[in-house]
Tab-separated table of C-alpha atoms and ligand atoms in Angstrom:
chain	number	residue	atom	x	y	z
N	1	MET	CA	21.861	15.092	9.431
N	2	ASP	CA	22.202	15.231	5.255
N	3	PHE	CA	19.451	16.013	2.917
N	4	SER	CA	20.932	14.598	0.013
N	5	PHE	CA	20.317	11.260	-1.236
N	6	THR	CA	22.588	8.463	-2.260
N	7	GLU	CA	23.187	7.552	-5.779
N	8	GLU	CA	21.542	4.143	-5.246
N	9	GLN	CA	18.470	6.098	-4.052
N	10	LEU	CA	18.323	8.201	-6.647
N	11	MET	CA	18.755	5.915	-9.802
N	12	ILE	CA	15.994	3.976	-8.573
N	13	GLN	CA	14.028	7.120	-8.883
N	14	ASP	CA	14.937	7.838	-12.405
N	15	VAL	CA	13.670	4.852	-13.136
N	16	ALA	CA	10.575	4.502	-11.475
N	17	ARG	CA	10.184	8.522	-12.996
N	18	ARG	CA	11.154	7.097	-16.776
N	19	ILE	CA	8.630	3.884	-16.484
N	20	ALA	CA	6.371	6.337	-14.801
N	21	GLN	CA	6.125	9.205	-17.621
N	22	GLU	CA	6.342	6.387	-20.249
N	23	LYS	CA	4.431	3.965	-19.601
N	24	ILE	CA	2.019	4.306	-17.068
N	25	GLY	CA	1.059	7.944	-16.980
N	26	PRO	CA	-0.575	7.001	-21.030
N	27	SER	CA	-2.435	4.390	-20.053
N	28	ALA	CA	-3.481	5.733	-16.663
N	29	GLU	CA	-6.815	6.536	-17.609
N	30	GLY	CA	-7.878	3.646	-20.054
N	31	PHE	CA	-7.043	1.200	-16.578
N	32	ASP	CA	-9.599	3.770	-14.824
N	33	LYS	CA	-12.440	3.737	-17.416
N	34	SER	CA	-12.195	-0.113	-17.714
N	35	GLY	CA	-10.599	-1.850	-14.408
N	36	GLU	CA	-8.822	-4.005	-16.366
N	37	PHE	CA	-5.930	-4.769	-14.210
N	38	PRO	CA	-2.477	-3.873	-15.388
N	39	LEU	CA	-0.289	-7.082	-15.716
N	40	GLU	CA	2.050	-6.021	-18.524
N	41	ASN	CA	2.862	-2.786	-16.671
N	42	ILE	CA	3.484	-4.709	-13.623
N	43	ARG	CA	5.713	-7.963	-15.154
N	44	LEU	CA	7.889	-4.365	-16.655
N	45	LEU	CA	8.091	-3.104	-12.759
N	46	GLY	CA	9.092	-6.406	-11.649
N	47	GLU	CA	12.062	-6.887	-14.563
N	48	ASN	CA	12.995	-3.283	-13.244
N	49	GLY	CA	13.471	-4.594	-9.925
N	50	LEU	CA	10.143	-2.214	-8.833
N	51	MET	CA	8.694	-5.208	-7.150
N	52	GLY	CA	11.152	-6.404	-4.861
N	53	ILE	CA	12.857	-3.249	-3.749
N	54	GLU	CA	14.522	-4.152	-0.802
N	55	VAL	CA	14.538	-7.548	-1.472
N	56	PRO	CA	18.017	-8.892	-1.547
N	57	GLY	CA	19.468	-9.309	-5.520
N	58	GLU	CA	20.000	-13.546	-3.729
N	59	TYR	CA	15.568	-13.734	-3.803
N	60	GLY	CA	15.315	-11.588	-6.873
N	61	GLY	CA	15.083	-8.489	-5.852
N	62	ALA	CA	16.691	-4.799	-5.797
N	63	ASP	CA	18.483	-4.976	-2.373
N	64	MET	CA	17.792	-1.167	-1.779
N	65	ASP	CA	17.055	1.196	1.056
N	66	PRO	CA	12.988	1.928	2.482
N	67	ILE	CA	13.528	5.577	1.152
N	68	ALA	CA	15.143	3.876	-2.229
N	69	TYR	CA	10.880	2.736	-1.983
N	70	VAL	CA	9.482	5.982	-1.169
N	71	LEU	CA	11.025	7.758	-3.741
N	72	ALA	CA	9.915	4.693	-6.203
N	73	MET	CA	6.389	4.919	-4.850
N	74	VAL	CA	6.360	8.633	-5.128
N	75	GLU	CA	7.016	8.615	-9.064
N	76	ILE	CA	4.890	5.477	-9.677
N	77	ALA	CA	2.073	7.221	-7.392
N	78	ALA	CA	1.881	10.231	-9.135
N	79	ALA	CA	1.527	8.444	-12.885
N	80	ASP	CA	-1.391	6.520	-10.958
N	81	ALA	CA	-2.150	5.527	-8.479
N	82	ALA	CA	-3.907	2.223	-8.869
N	83	HIS	CA	0.016	0.962	-10.414
N	84	SER	CA	1.064	2.151	-6.945
N	85	THR	CA	-1.490	-0.125	-4.596
N	86	ILE	CA	-0.157	-3.492	-6.676
N	87	MET	CA	3.693	-2.466	-6.111
N	88	SER	CA	3.002	-1.639	-2.241
N	89	VAL	CA	0.936	-4.369	-1.834
N	90	ASN	CA	4.073	-7.103	-3.527
N	91	ASN	CA	7.230	-4.522	-2.228
N	92	SER	CA	5.888	-3.794	2.096
N	93	LEU	CA	2.973	-6.513	2.881
N	94	PHE	CA	3.911	-9.493	0.857
N	95	CYS	CA	7.650	-9.163	0.542
N	96	ASN	CA	8.741	-7.823	3.158
N	97	GLY	CA	6.653	-10.105	6.159
N	98	ILE	CA	8.279	-13.532	4.257
N	99	LEU	CA	11.672	-11.510	4.094
N	100	THR	CA	11.076	-10.731	8.092
N	101	HIS	CA	9.757	-13.965	9.367
N	102	GLY	CA	10.215	-16.396	6.626
N	103	THR	CA	12.612	-19.599	6.960
N	104	GLU	CA	15.440	-19.719	3.503
N	105	ALA	CA	13.278	-22.134	1.353
N	106	GLN	CA	10.134	-19.693	1.708
N	107	LYS	CA	12.288	-16.962	0.639
N	108	GLN	CA	13.327	-18.361	-2.087
N	109	LYS	CA	9.801	-19.868	-3.255
N	110	TYR	CA	7.658	-17.309	-2.442
N	111	VAL	CA	9.801	-13.869	-2.468
N	112	ARG	CA	11.789	-14.430	-5.541
N	113	ALA	CA	8.357	-14.844	-8.064
N	114	ILE	CA	6.799	-11.711	-7.012
N	115	ALA	CA	9.707	-9.475	-6.961
N	116	GLU	CA	11.143	-9.778	-9.917
N	117	GLY	CA	7.028	-9.266	-11.271
N	118	SER	CA	6.741	-12.603	-13.010
N	119	ALA	CA	3.887	-13.764	-10.137
N	120	ILE	CA	1.212	-11.397	-7.444
N	121	GLY	CA	1.096	-11.316	-3.975
N	122	ALA	CA	-1.561	-10.578	-1.590
N	123	PHE	CA	-2.262	-9.470	1.923
N	124	ALA	CA	-5.277	-11.223	3.398
N	125	LEU	CA	-6.291	-9.580	7.198
N	126	THR	CA	-9.783	-8.543	6.326
N	127	GLU	CA	-12.570	-10.068	6.905
N	128	PRO	CA	-16.299	-8.998	5.880
N	129	GLN	CA	-17.177	-8.922	9.957
N	130	SER	CA	-13.364	-7.091	10.752
N	131	GLY	CA	-11.930	-4.922	9.644
N	132	SER	CA	-10.250	-2.587	12.172
N	133	ASP	CA	-10.850	-5.084	14.504
N	134	ALA	CA	-8.213	-7.222	13.004
N	135	THR	CA	-8.520	-10.238	16.297
N	136	ALA	CA	-12.559	-10.802	15.333
N	137	MET	CA	-11.140	-12.524	12.295
N	138	ARG	CA	-13.675	-16.179	11.833
N	139	CYS	CA	-11.498	-17.744	9.418
N	140	ARG	CA	-10.156	-21.260	11.265
N	141	ALA	CA	-7.113	-22.761	10.853
N	142	VAL	CA	-6.945	-26.137	12.400
N	143	LYS	CA	-3.739	-28.658	12.790
N	144	GLN	CA	-3.994	-32.191	11.406
N	145	ASP	CA	-2.612	-35.179	12.851
N	146	ASP	CA	0.718	-34.831	10.176
N	147	GLY	CA	0.959	-31.160	11.460
N	148	SER	CA	-0.735	-29.593	8.265
N	149	TYR	CA	-3.613	-27.185	8.703
N	150	LYS	CA	-7.032	-27.542	7.188
N	151	ILE	CA	-8.334	-23.570	6.562
N	152	ASN	CA	-11.929	-22.860	6.466
N	153	GLY	CA	-13.319	-19.054	6.096
N	154	LYS	CA	-13.856	-15.910	3.971
N	155	LYS	CA	-11.106	-12.520	3.288
N	156	SER	CA	-12.733	-9.500	1.921
N	157	TRP	CA	-11.257	-6.656	0.455
N	158	ILE	CA	-7.715	-8.186	-0.659
N	159	THR	CA	-5.471	-5.913	-2.825
N	160	SER	CA	-4.724	-7.776	-5.695
N	161	GLY	CA	-7.064	-11.049	-4.947
N	162	PRO	CA	-8.502	-11.935	-8.654
N	163	VAL	CA	-4.894	-12.149	-10.141
N	164	ALA	CA	-2.689	-13.446	-6.868
N	165	LYS	CA	-0.625	-16.727	-7.538
N	166	TYR	CA	0.382	-16.538	-4.065
N	167	ILE	CA	-1.072	-14.654	-0.581
N	168	VAL	CA	0.245	-14.388	3.006
N	169	LEU	CA	-3.045	-15.303	5.350
N	170	PHE	CA	-4.168	-14.573	8.126
N	171	ALA	CA	-6.544	-17.694	10.565
N	172	MET	CA	-7.256	-18.005	13.995
N	173	THR	CA	-5.346	-21.338	15.337
N	174	ASP	CA	-6.364	-20.431	19.217
N	175	PRO	CA	-10.356	-18.857	18.916
N	176	ASP	CA	-9.614	-18.616	22.853
N	177	LYS	CA	-6.188	-17.151	22.837
N	178	GLY	CA	-7.709	-14.059	21.108
N	179	ALA	CA	-4.681	-11.906	19.111
N	180	ARG	CA	-2.553	-14.686	19.931
N	181	GLY	CA	-4.257	-17.052	18.359
N	182	ILE	CA	-3.928	-16.000	15.243
N	183	THR	CA	-1.131	-17.495	13.039
N	184	ALA	CA	-0.090	-16.728	9.531
N	185	PHE	CA	-0.368	-18.963	6.444
N	186	LEU	CA	1.638	-18.257	3.306
N	187	ILE	CA	-1.344	-19.640	0.566
N	188	ASP	CA	-0.820	-20.215	-3.223
N	189	THR	CA	-4.007	-19.744	-5.001
N	190	ASP	CA	-3.247	-23.228	-7.368
N	191	LYS	CA	-4.110	-25.197	-4.734
N	192	PRO	CA	-7.570	-27.188	-4.606
N	193	GLY	CA	-9.864	-25.810	-1.534
N	194	PHE	CA	-8.988	-22.029	-2.910
N	195	GLY	CA	-11.912	-19.874	-4.744
N	196	ARG	CA	-12.064	-16.652	-4.992
N	197	GLY	CA	-15.757	-14.487	-4.617
N	198	LYS	CA	-16.990	-11.127	-5.799
N	199	THR	CA	-14.919	-8.511	-7.321
N	200	GLU	CA	-15.318	-4.895	-5.771
N	201	PRO	CA	-15.976	-2.813	-7.984
N	202	LYS	CA	-14.806	0.372	-6.209
N	203	LEU	CA	-14.633	4.981	-6.566
N	204	GLY	CA	-10.991	4.817	-7.139
N	205	ILE	CA	-7.878	3.180	-7.944
N	206	ARG	CA	-10.162	0.748	-10.087
N	207	ALA	CA	-7.282	-1.235	-12.360
N	208	SER	CA	-6.490	-2.804	-8.452
N	209	ALA	CA	-8.191	-5.596	-8.844
N	210	THR	CA	-10.065	-6.697	-5.126
N	211	CYS	CA	-12.192	-9.006	-4.503
N	212	GLU	CA	-13.403	-12.123	-1.391
N	213	ILE	CA	-11.290	-14.856	-0.982
N	214	GLU	CA	-12.667	-17.810	0.230
N	215	PHE	CA	-11.615	-21.102	2.167
N	216	ASN	CA	-12.912	-24.760	2.014
N	217	ASP	CA	-10.744	-27.402	3.185
N	218	TYR	CA	-7.570	-25.699	2.245
N	219	ILE	CA	-4.815	-27.753	3.443
N	220	VAL	CA	-1.226	-25.836	4.032
N	221	ASP	CA	1.244	-27.817	4.356
N	222	ALA	CA	3.838	-27.890	8.165
N	223	ASP	CA	6.522	-25.844	6.185
N	224	ASP	CA	4.519	-22.700	4.895
N	225	VAL	CA	3.290	-22.051	8.176
N	226	LEU	CA	5.070	-18.085	7.704
N	227	GLY	CA	6.250	-17.525	11.286
N	228	ASN	CA	5.394	-19.299	14.154
N	229	GLU	CA	2.188	-20.701	15.452
N	230	GLY	CA	0.575	-17.830	17.494
N	231	GLU	CA	2.807	-15.549	16.204
N	232	GLY	CA	0.426	-13.881	13.325
N	233	PHE	CA	-0.721	-10.734	14.716
N	234	LYS	CA	2.711	-9.564	15.897
N	235	ILE	CA	3.418	-10.615	11.997
N	236	ALA	CA	0.643	-8.535	10.228
N	237	MET	CA	0.722	-5.253	13.064
N	238	GLY	CA	4.767	-5.240	12.273
N	239	VAL	CA	3.798	-6.176	8.511
N	240	LEU	CA	1.425	-3.017	8.266
N	241	ASP	CA	4.215	-0.465	9.818
N	242	ALA	CA	5.841	-0.693	6.800
N	243	GLY	CA	3.107	-0.702	4.320
N	244	ARG	CA	2.153	2.143	6.297
N	245	ILE	CA	5.368	4.455	4.717
N	246	GLY	CA	4.168	2.902	1.338
N	247	ILE	CA	1.222	4.493	1.665
N	248	ALA	CA	2.086	7.142	2.750
N	249	SER	CA	4.363	7.331	-0.218
N	250	GLN	CA	1.428	6.357	-2.595
N	251	SER	CA	-0.212	9.944	-0.794
N	252	ILE	CA	2.269	12.179	-1.747
N	253	GLY	CA	2.691	10.464	-5.040
N	254	ILE	CA	-1.384	11.251	-6.254
N	255	ALA	CA	-1.552	14.641	-4.262
N	256	ARG	CA	2.026	16.096	-5.469
N	257	ALA	CA	0.306	15.105	-8.753
N	258	ALA	CA	-2.938	17.427	-7.813
N	259	TYR	CA	-0.606	19.882	-6.485
N	260	GLU	CA	1.458	19.862	-9.846
N	261	ALA	CA	-1.952	20.152	-12.442
N	262	THR	CA	-3.217	23.051	-10.550
N	263	LEU	CA	0.356	24.876	-10.031
N	264	ALA	CA	0.034	24.324	-13.846
N	265	TYR	CA	-3.533	25.620	-14.265
N	266	VAL	CA	-3.357	28.374	-12.004
N	267	LYS	CA	-0.658	30.257	-14.286
N	268	GLU	CA	-2.952	29.453	-17.330
N	269	ARG	CA	-6.670	30.021	-16.207
N	270	LYS	CA	-7.869	33.971	-15.960
N	271	ALA	CA	-10.483	35.675	-14.591
N	272	PHE	CA	-11.628	38.933	-13.791
N	273	GLY	CA	-8.700	39.947	-16.325
N	274	GLN	CA	-5.471	37.832	-14.498
N	275	PRO	CA	-4.701	33.846	-13.708
N	276	ILE	CA	-6.376	32.799	-11.132
N	277	GLY	CA	-2.678	32.014	-9.259
N	278	ALA	CA	-2.529	36.190	-9.014
N	279	PHE	CA	-5.535	36.346	-6.238
N	280	GLN	CA	-4.495	35.914	-3.032
N	281	MET	CA	-7.328	33.352	-2.212
N	282	THR	CA	-5.748	30.990	-5.029
N	283	GLN	CA	-2.308	32.289	-3.270
N	284	ALA	CA	-3.290	31.029	-0.093
N	285	LYS	CA	-4.139	27.032	-1.191
N	286	ILE	CA	-1.467	27.352	-2.890
N	287	ALA	CA	0.937	27.579	0.160
N	288	ASP	CA	-0.647	25.485	2.234
N	289	MET	CA	-0.790	22.567	-0.700
N	290	LYS	CA	2.919	22.933	-0.616
N	291	CYS	CA	3.398	22.625	3.414
N	292	LYS	CA	1.359	19.799	3.945
N	293	LEU	CA	3.209	17.803	0.292
N	294	ASP	CA	6.495	18.583	1.926
N	295	ALA	CA	5.639	18.137	5.762
N	296	SER	CA	4.441	14.539	3.947
N	297	LEU	CA	7.572	13.619	2.074
N	298	LEU	CA	9.897	14.557	5.206
N	299	LEU	CA	7.739	12.774	7.866
N	300	THR	CA	7.800	9.938	5.466
N	301	LEU	CA	11.594	10.032	5.016
N	302	ARG	CA	11.976	10.026	8.420
N	303	ALA	CA	9.635	6.406	9.063
N	304	ALA	CA	11.717	4.647	6.421
N	305	TRP	CA	15.279	6.584	7.622
N	306	LEU	CA	14.845	4.722	10.755
N	307	LYS	CA	13.038	1.404	9.682
N	308	GLY	CA	16.617	0.971	7.452
N	309	GLN	CA	18.427	1.982	10.607
N	310	GLY	CA	16.697	-1.482	12.115
N	311	LYS	CA	15.296	0.778	14.853
N	312	LYS	CA	11.123	0.475	15.689
N	313	PHE	CA	9.274	2.867	14.152
N	314	THR	CA	5.943	1.824	14.513
N	315	THR	CA	4.584	6.213	15.533
N	316	GLU	CA	6.652	7.465	13.130
N	317	ALA	CA	4.778	5.296	10.208
N	318	SER	CA	1.220	6.097	11.633
N	319	VAL	CA	2.336	9.881	11.805
N	320	ALA	CA	3.287	9.236	8.517
N	321	LYS	CA	0.707	7.203	6.939
N	322	LEU	CA	-2.268	9.633	8.495
N	323	THR	CA	-0.146	13.219	7.789
N	324	ALA	CA	0.129	12.214	3.697
N	325	SER	CA	-3.187	10.625	3.546
N	326	GLU	CA	-5.273	13.430	4.216
N	327	ALA	CA	-2.908	15.961	3.418
N	328	CYS	CA	-3.389	14.090	-0.390
N	329	MET	CA	-7.753	14.031	0.262
N	330	TRP	CA	-7.064	17.737	1.033
N	331	ILE	CA	-4.798	18.550	-1.607
N	332	ALA	CA	-6.979	17.024	-4.079
N	333	HIS	CA	-10.065	18.612	-3.137
N	334	GLN	CA	-8.720	21.342	-3.349
N	335	ALA	CA	-7.279	20.612	-7.064
N	336	VAL	CA	-10.794	19.898	-7.839
N	337	GLN	CA	-11.755	23.355	-6.392
N	338	ILE	CA	-9.182	25.582	-8.229
N	339	HIS	CA	-9.705	23.464	-11.209
N	340	ALA	CA	-13.625	24.175	-10.909
N	341	GLY	CA	-16.162	22.483	-13.682
N	342	MET	CA	-12.559	21.168	-14.965
N	343	GLY	CA	-11.856	19.534	-12.015
N	344	TYR	CA	-15.181	18.051	-12.262
N	345	SER	CA	-14.866	16.899	-16.060
N	346	LYS	CA	-13.161	13.530	-16.788
N	347	GLU	CA	-11.456	15.355	-18.987
N	348	MET	CA	-8.844	16.223	-16.675
N	349	PRO	CA	-7.119	13.384	-14.608
N	350	VAL	CA	-7.553	15.539	-11.323
N	351	GLU	CA	-10.480	13.781	-11.080
N	352	ARG	CA	-9.212	10.259	-10.486
N	353	TYR	CA	-6.463	12.301	-8.584
N	354	PHE	CA	-9.559	13.251	-6.154
N	355	ARG	CA	-11.489	9.256	-6.031
N	356	ASP	CA	-8.131	7.447	-6.328
N	357	ALA	CA	-6.859	9.818	-2.728
N	358	LYS	CA	-9.973	8.418	-0.909
N	359	ILE	CA	-8.972	4.946	0.137
N	360	THR	CA	-5.403	6.562	1.468
N	361	GLU	CA	-7.257	7.249	4.255
N	362	ILE	CA	-9.218	3.579	4.677
N	363	TYR	CA	-6.373	1.233	3.820
N	364	GLU	CA	-3.729	-0.671	5.806
N	365	GLY	CA	-5.490	1.393	9.163
N	366	THR	CA	-8.130	3.723	8.723
N	367	SER	CA	-7.010	7.302	9.878
N	368	GLU	CA	-8.984	6.213	13.217
N	369	ILE	CA	-6.359	3.678	13.751
N	370	GLN	CA	-3.339	5.595	13.488
N	371	ARG	CA	-4.594	8.342	15.269
N	372	LEU	CA	-5.043	5.976	18.304
N	373	VAL	CA	-1.647	3.760	17.650
N	374	ILE	CA	-0.068	7.568	17.790
N	375	ALA	CA	-2.138	8.184	20.770
N	376	ARG	CA	-1.051	4.870	22.654
N	377	ASN	CA	2.589	4.657	22.378
N	378	GLU	CA	2.234	8.378	22.980
N	379	THR	CA	0.681	8.311	26.285
N	380	GLY	CA	1.194	4.658	27.396
N	381	LEU	CA	-2.132	4.348	28.350
N	382	ARG	CA	-5.562	2.058	25.788
D	1	LIG	N1	4.524	-4.326	15.943
D	1	LIG	C1	4.515	-5.339	16.950
D	1	LIG	N2	3.488	-6.284	16.955
D	1	LIG	C2	2.536	-5.359	17.172
D	1	LIG	C3	2.279	-3.888	17.045
D	1	LIG	C4	3.396	-3.907	15.865
D	1	LIG	N3	2.679	-2.619	15.173
D	1	LIG	N4	1.617	-3.543	17.339
D	1	LIG	C5	0.451	-4.737	18.337
D	1	LIG	N5	1.451	-5.831	18.343
D	1	LIG	C6	1.838	-6.221	19.503
D	1	LIG	C7	1.099	-5.635	20.892
D	1	LIG	O1	2.575	-6.001	21.586
D	1	LIG	C8	0.198	-7.306	21.339
D	1	LIG	O2	1.526	-8.262	21.559
D	1	LIG	P1	1.669	-9.076	23.610
D	1	LIG	O3	-0.176	-9.898	22.867
D	1	LIG	O4	2.196	-10.134	23.548
D	1	LIG	O5	0.875	-8.040	24.434
D	1	LIG	C9	-0.609	-7.968	20.563
D	1	LIG	O6	0.328	-7.008	19.046
D	1	LIG	C10	-2.530	-7.511	20.020
D	1	LIG	O7	-1.721	-5.957	20.564
D	1	LIG	P2	-3.159	-4.734	21.117
D	1	LIG	O8	-3.664	-5.379	22.118
D	1	LIG	O9	-2.766	-3.828	21.176
D	1	LIG	O10	-4.131	-5.046	19.753
D	1	LIG	P3	-5.518	-4.404	19.570
D	1	LIG	O11	-6.529	-5.915	19.623
D	1	LIG	O12	-5.909	-3.681	20.365
D	1	LIG	O13	-5.439	-3.960	17.959
D	1	LIG	C11	-5.173	-2.400	16.449
D	1	LIG	C12	-4.517	-3.427	17.649
D	1	LIG	C13	-4.180	-1.124	16.367
D	1	LIG	C14	-6.314	-1.541	16.823
D	1	LIG	C15	-4.808	-3.522	15.362
D	1	LIG	O14	-5.788	-4.455	15.044
D	1	LIG	C16	-4.794	-2.795	14.082
D	1	LIG	O15	-3.960	-2.075	13.291
D	1	LIG	N6	-6.017	-2.286	13.676
D	1	LIG	C17	-6.082	-1.694	12.146
D	1	LIG	C18	-6.333	-3.283	10.628
D	1	LIG	C19	-5.170	-2.723	9.857
D	1	LIG	O16	-4.401	-1.544	10.149
D	1	LIG	N7	-6.406	-3.248	8.294
D	1	LIG	C20	-5.185	-3.451	7.061
D	1	LIG	C21	-5.881	-4.383	6.745
D	1	LIG	S1	-4.346	-4.663	5.382
D	1	LIG	C22	-5.078	-3.645	4.119
D	1	LIG	O17	-5.815	-3.006	4.076
D	1	LIG	C23	-4.135	-4.059	2.615
D	1	LIG	C24	-4.273	-3.851	1.519
D	1	LIG	O18	-5.258	-4.607	0.638
D	1	LIG	C25	-4.154	-2.320	0.768
């Protein structure tokens, strides 16, 4: 076993850290306040290979491995969670699915623009009445005589929905078949029949725009079906396995930022004549934060390593996502508690870390769904 990173992995980590510190960190508070989408920063990340880290060079990406993706995501998330949400959807949910299941023409047409940062991608699975129970979707795609599909329905909670040029969409082609009746499609949002609904006012990751989207007699050409008809649910689940590595990495970044702010604060802030970090109650919290942070990183690297080796990593991705997201929420909570009044104030970033942390336990599969996936795979029972 080798715990060292390759030169390439360290290089992309350095690139991400530099952009995070020079551009993203200083603008994070402003974007959190305004809720504006950070388009210019996202373009910059794309130009530096960070929107298609695992995408081969021939499709405009950085051609690196999943470990490099984890390292880069952690750096961006430590500067601002909202930027890392956009980065994670573009990398894991959009590019990854098309690279795995797309035709050559689909890869050229859809992946390049997103990987290079000239356009934004999205992933549309959730609907107003179906989140965790993804097979209960109602969005319908009906095959036409010419082989195209007519799509009608609504999707909700679409990350980057307000600005996305292309979307990977999941719709029911055969409702009687349940999970086996779902098909994946590639959507161009400039075509007629596509519409955007209300933008969600969110607790955290406020600069990552989220909205409902609607399809009214939207026509998808046969060339824009991703994979085969009826394979959509398996494509979605496979893509989410990879996505969960991204959200675990995001959780580590937010948690690291909260931890580092706390570590500095406990050395400076004095109470009862000494730095609060000298009190055993604070020291116990620091030790627990450190353990949870390290455990999260190691579990996430394990899942990424398995993915890079082409091995199955469903359980490991869920273990990483569950552990890292719950650690992130706990660490952000302790960071606010240790900062006390200053942690509750918008004058310090700790308050933002606390708000941003919560979503990691919810999207790309709630903690309850991660436990279900892990336990089903471990026991073989359901
Ligand atoms: N990889 C490949 N195939 C898989 C799979 C995986 N990880 N998991 C399941 N499948 C296959 C199964 O083998 C099965 O195939 P067969 O029909 O051939 O047997 C099929 O999919 C159906 O599987 P299940 O019977 O296990 O399906 P289920 O209805 O019981 O649901 C679930 C399983 C785990 C609960 C799943 O619905 C799930 O993960 N739900 C959570 C959805 C989710 O994460 N949503 C997040 C929205 S996206 C988002 O948040 C993005 C964003 O904007 C940031």
